[in-house]
């Protein structure tokens, strides 16, 4: 089973950025823990601060992988293009967020991805990724 974890803007700063919201663990360290926890799953990871690169990666793996775990970060609330890419591919996508976006600013209550996603997981910290991977098993 092949699953891509795809992170959007500023998630490369996990462990440094707003630790009261996002925690103090880097995503690279968490990714290693996920690989150890799911040894039978071929996990890959891609992060970009650039909208077009995220769309390109969805299109690249969206007809061959078994799942995409997508945290589009701020693009969740602004990118019709990423939402359209999720709808255009055959690979199921689970939208994840580290924080509970519904407890945050009003603009974060809107997602252009949810309508095309298999499901949405939010508010469980980094464990949101773990739960998303489990949803594909």
PDB file of C-alpha atoms in Angstrom:
ATOM      1  CA  UNK A   1       0.000   0.000   0.000  1.00  0.00           C
ATOM      2  CA  UNK A   2       1.338   3.413  -0.993  1.00  0.00           C
ATOM      3  CA  UNK A   3       0.231   6.536   0.866  1.00  0.00           C
ATOM      4  CA  UNK A   4       1.490  10.053   0.322  1.00  0.00           C
ATOM      5  CA  UNK A   5       1.464  12.584   3.132  1.00  0.00           C
ATOM      6  CA  UNK A   6       1.233  16.000   1.497  1.00  0.00           C
ATOM      7  CA  UNK A   7       1.742  19.135   3.577  1.00  0.00           C
ATOM      8  CA  UNK A   8       1.149  22.717   2.531  1.00  0.00           C
ATOM      9  CA  UNK A   9       2.577  26.082   3.474  1.00  0.00           C
ATOM     10  CA  UNK A  10       4.451  26.708   6.698  1.00  0.00           C
ATOM     11  CA  UNK A  11       4.217  23.102   7.853  1.00  0.00           C
ATOM     12  CA  UNK A  12       7.958  22.861   7.254  1.00  0.00           C
ATOM     13  CA  UNK A  13       8.177  25.023  10.400  1.00  0.00           C
ATOM     14  CA  UNK A  14       6.514  22.487  12.706  1.00  0.00           C
ATOM     15  CA  UNK A  15       8.411  22.268  15.944  1.00  0.00           C
ATOM     16  CA  UNK A  16       9.314  25.947  15.719  1.00  0.00           C
ATOM     17  CA  UNK A  17       6.107  27.694  14.669  1.00  0.00           C
ATOM     18  CA  UNK A  18       3.479  28.441  17.325  1.00  0.00           C
ATOM     19  CA  UNK A  19       4.240  25.406  19.511  1.00  0.00           C
ATOM     20  CA  UNK A  20       1.165  26.186  21.640  1.00  0.00           C
ATOM     21  CA  UNK A  21      -0.966  25.391  18.557  1.00  0.00           C
ATOM     22  CA  UNK A  22       1.171  22.924  16.610  1.00  0.00           C
ATOM     23  CA  UNK A  23       3.393  21.304  19.235  1.00  0.00           C
ATOM     24  CA  UNK A  24       7.174  21.093  19.459  1.00  0.00           C
ATOM     25  CA  UNK A  25       7.841  18.038  17.276  1.00  0.00           C
ATOM     26  CA  UNK A  26       9.188  18.520  13.765  1.00  0.00           C
ATOM     27  CA  UNK A  27       7.267  16.778  11.011  1.00  0.00           C
ATOM     28  CA  UNK A  28      10.390  14.917   9.937  1.00  0.00           C
ATOM     29  CA  UNK A  29      10.667  13.352  13.404  1.00  0.00           C
ATOM     30  CA  UNK A  30       6.964  12.508  13.433  1.00  0.00           C
ATOM     31  CA  UNK A  31       7.206  11.021   9.935  1.00  0.00           C
ATOM     32  CA  UNK A  32       9.910   8.608  11.145  1.00  0.00           C
ATOM     33  CA  UNK A  33       7.581   7.521  13.955  1.00  0.00           C
ATOM     34  CA  UNK A  34       4.770   6.954  11.439  1.00  0.00           C
ATOM     35  CA  UNK A  35       7.045   4.826   9.272  1.00  0.00           C
ATOM     36  CA  UNK A  36       7.934   2.705  12.309  1.00  0.00           C
ATOM     37  CA  UNK A  37       4.284   2.386  13.352  1.00  0.00           C
ATOM     38  CA  UNK A  38       3.105   1.372   9.864  1.00  0.00           C
ATOM     39  CA  UNK A  39       5.963  -0.813   8.532  1.00  0.00           C
ATOM     40  CA  UNK A  40       3.770  -2.518   5.920  1.00  0.00           C
ATOM     41  CA  UNK A  41       2.716   0.803   4.376  1.00  0.00           C
ATOM     42  CA  UNK A  42       4.976   2.563   1.907  1.00  0.00           C
ATOM     43  CA  UNK A  43       4.741   6.119   3.228  1.00  0.00           C
ATOM     44  CA  UNK A  44       6.149   9.052   1.322  1.00  0.00           C
ATOM     45  CA  UNK A  45       6.187  12.691   2.271  1.00  0.00           C
ATOM     46  CA  UNK A  46       6.117  15.945   0.324  1.00  0.00           C
ATOM     47  CA  UNK A  47       5.832  19.499   1.609  1.00  0.00           C
ATOM     48  CA  UNK A  48       5.576  22.713  -0.359  1.00  0.00           C
ATOM     49  CA  UNK A  49       4.803  26.340   0.269  1.00  0.00           C
ATOM     50  CA  UNK A  50       3.810  26.660  -3.394  1.00  0.00           C
ATOM     51  CA  UNK A  51       0.219  25.975  -4.452  1.00  0.00           C
ATOM     52  CA  UNK A  52       1.104  24.738  -7.942  1.00  0.00           C
ATOM     53  CA  UNK A  53       3.587  22.205  -6.573  1.00  0.00           C
ATOM     54  CA  UNK A  54       0.887  20.770  -4.307  1.00  0.00           C
ATOM     55  CA  UNK A  55      -1.513  20.478  -7.247  1.00  0.00           C
ATOM     56  CA  UNK A  56       1.230  18.864  -9.343  1.00  0.00           C
ATOM     57  CA  UNK A  57       1.972  16.278  -6.640  1.00  0.00           C
ATOM     58  CA  UNK A  58      -1.737  15.394  -6.293  1.00  0.00           C
ATOM     59  CA  UNK A  59      -1.914  14.867 -10.055  1.00  0.00           C
ATOM     60  CA  UNK A  60       1.359  12.900 -10.069  1.00  0.00           C
ATOM     61  CA  UNK A  61       0.235  10.270  -7.534  1.00  0.00           C
ATOM     62  CA  UNK A  62      -3.532  10.613  -7.849  1.00  0.00           C
ATOM     63  CA  UNK A  63      -4.023   7.662 -10.185  1.00  0.00           C
ATOM     64  CA  UNK A  64      -1.485   5.210  -8.749  1.00  0.00           C
ATOM     65  CA  UNK A  65      -1.289   5.593  -4.954  1.00  0.00           C
ATOM     66  CA  UNK A  66      -3.742   4.022  -2.535  1.00  0.00           C
ATOM     67  CA  UNK A  67      -4.236   7.196  -0.518  1.00  0.00           C
ATOM     68  CA  UNK A  68      -3.242  10.801   0.035  1.00  0.00           C
ATOM     69  CA  UNK A  69      -3.204  12.394   3.466  1.00  0.00           C
ATOM     70  CA  UNK A  70      -3.478  16.102   2.729  1.00  0.00           C
ATOM     71  CA  UNK A  71      -2.888  18.984   5.092  1.00  0.00           C
ATOM     72  CA  UNK A  72      -3.146  21.916   2.703  1.00  0.00           C
ATOM     73  CA  UNK A  73      -2.763  24.300   5.660  1.00  0.00           C
ATOM     74  CA  UNK A  74      -3.830  27.843   4.733  1.00  0.00           C
ATOM     75  CA  UNK A  75      -4.540  26.758   1.145  1.00  0.00           C
ATOM     76  CA  UNK A  76      -7.435  24.728   2.541  1.00  0.00           C
ATOM     77  CA  UNK A  77      -9.369  27.961   2.903  1.00  0.00           C
ATOM     78  CA  UNK A  78      -8.275  29.689  -0.312  1.00  0.00           C
ATOM     79  CA  UNK A  79      -7.379  27.237  -3.070  1.00  0.00           C
ATOM     80  CA  UNK A  80     -10.092  26.244  -5.481  1.00  0.00           C
ATOM     81  CA  UNK A  81      -7.271  24.715  -7.560  1.00  0.00           C
ATOM     82  CA  UNK A  82      -6.215  22.238  -4.868  1.00  0.00           C
ATOM     83  CA  UNK A  83      -9.864  21.388  -4.224  1.00  0.00           C
ATOM     84  CA  UNK A  84     -10.366  20.743  -7.950  1.00  0.00           C
ATOM     85  CA  UNK A  85      -7.234  18.551  -8.081  1.00  0.00           C
ATOM     86  CA  UNK A  86      -8.572  16.423  -5.205  1.00  0.00           C
ATOM     87  CA  UNK A  87     -11.830  15.942  -7.116  1.00  0.00           C
ATOM     88  CA  UNK A  88     -10.027  15.182 -10.400  1.00  0.00           C
ATOM     89  CA  UNK A  89      -7.965  12.200  -9.209  1.00  0.00           C
ATOM     90  CA  UNK A  90      -9.012   8.639  -8.422  1.00  0.00           C
ATOM     91  CA  UNK A  91      -6.869   8.206  -5.309  1.00  0.00           C
ATOM     92  CA  UNK A  92      -8.900   8.888  -2.159  1.00  0.00           C
ATOM     93  CA  UNK A  93      -7.791  11.894  -0.121  1.00  0.00           C
ATOM     94  CA  UNK A  94      -8.196  12.404   3.621  1.00  0.00           C
ATOM     95  CA  UNK A  95      -7.998  16.048   4.658  1.00  0.00           C
ATOM     96  CA  UNK A  96      -6.191  16.566   7.957  1.00  0.00           C
ATOM     97  CA  UNK A  97      -5.480  19.484  10.240  1.00  0.00           C
ATOM     98  CA  UNK A  98      -3.382  19.523  13.383  1.00  0.00           C
ATOM     99  CA  UNK A  99      -5.578  22.095  15.102  1.00  0.00           C
ATOM    100  CA  UNK A 100      -9.353  22.198  15.324  1.00  0.00           C
ATOM    101  CA  UNK A 101      -9.927  24.773  12.607  1.00  0.00           C
ATOM    102  CA  UNK A 102     -13.481  25.379  13.850  1.00  0.00           C
ATOM    103  CA  UNK A 103     -12.089  26.787  17.107  1.00  0.00           C
ATOM    104  CA  UNK A 104      -9.981  29.297  15.206  1.00  0.00           C
ATOM    105  CA  UNK A 105     -10.676  32.341  13.033  1.00  0.00           C
ATOM    106  CA  UNK A 106     -13.891  32.312  11.012  1.00  0.00           C
ATOM    107  CA  UNK A 107     -12.090  32.113   7.655  1.00  0.00           C
ATOM    108  CA  UNK A 108     -10.611  28.772   8.756  1.00  0.00           C
ATOM    109  CA  UNK A 109     -14.103  27.265   9.002  1.00  0.00           C
ATOM    110  CA  UNK A 110     -14.320  27.020   5.193  1.00  0.00           C
ATOM    111  CA  UNK A 111     -12.560  24.237   3.261  1.00  0.00           C
ATOM    112  CA  UNK A 112     -12.295  23.977  -0.512  1.00  0.00           C
ATOM    113  CA  UNK A 113     -11.005  20.416  -0.066  1.00  0.00           C
ATOM    114  CA  UNK A 114     -13.612  18.733   2.138  1.00  0.00           C
ATOM    115  CA  UNK A 115     -16.229  18.268  -0.579  1.00  0.00           C
ATOM    116  CA  UNK A 116     -13.825  16.120  -2.605  1.00  0.00           C
ATOM    117  CA  UNK A 117     -12.234  14.285   0.304  1.00  0.00           C
ATOM    118  CA  UNK A 118     -12.980  10.789   1.572  1.00  0.00           C
ATOM    119  CA  UNK A 119     -13.047  12.298   5.055  1.00  0.00           C
ATOM    120  CA  UNK A 120     -11.757  15.051   7.304  1.00  0.00           C
ATOM    121  CA  UNK A 121      -9.784  14.684  10.544  1.00  0.00           C
ATOM    122  CA  UNK A 122      -8.915  17.723  12.614  1.00  0.00           C
ATOM    123  CA  UNK A 123      -7.950  18.790  16.065  1.00  0.00           C
ATOM    124  CA  UNK A 124      -5.954  15.752  17.234  1.00  0.00           C
ATOM    125  CA  UNK A 125      -2.518  17.293  16.859  1.00  0.00           C
ATOM    126  CA  UNK A 126      -0.047  15.274  14.841  1.00  0.00           C
ATOM    127  CA  UNK A 127      -2.129  12.194  15.636  1.00  0.00           C
ATOM    128  CA  UNK A 128      -4.519  13.449  12.931  1.00  0.00           C
ATOM    129  CA  UNK A 129      -2.068  11.968  10.389  1.00  0.00           C
ATOM    130  CA  UNK A 130      -2.011   8.650  12.227  1.00  0.00           C
ATOM    131  CA  UNK A 131      -5.802   8.489  12.160  1.00  0.00           C
ATOM    132  CA  UNK A 132      -5.857   9.324   8.458  1.00  0.00           C
ATOM    133  CA  UNK A 133      -3.424   6.510   7.635  1.00  0.00           C
ATOM    134  CA  UNK A 134      -5.531   4.084   9.678  1.00  0.00           C
ATOM    135  CA  UNK A 135      -8.570   5.071   7.602  1.00  0.00           C
ATOM    136  CA  UNK A 136      -6.920   3.548   4.535  1.00  0.00           C
ATOM    137  CA  UNK A 137      -6.131   0.207   6.200  1.00  0.00           C
TER     138      UNK A 137
END
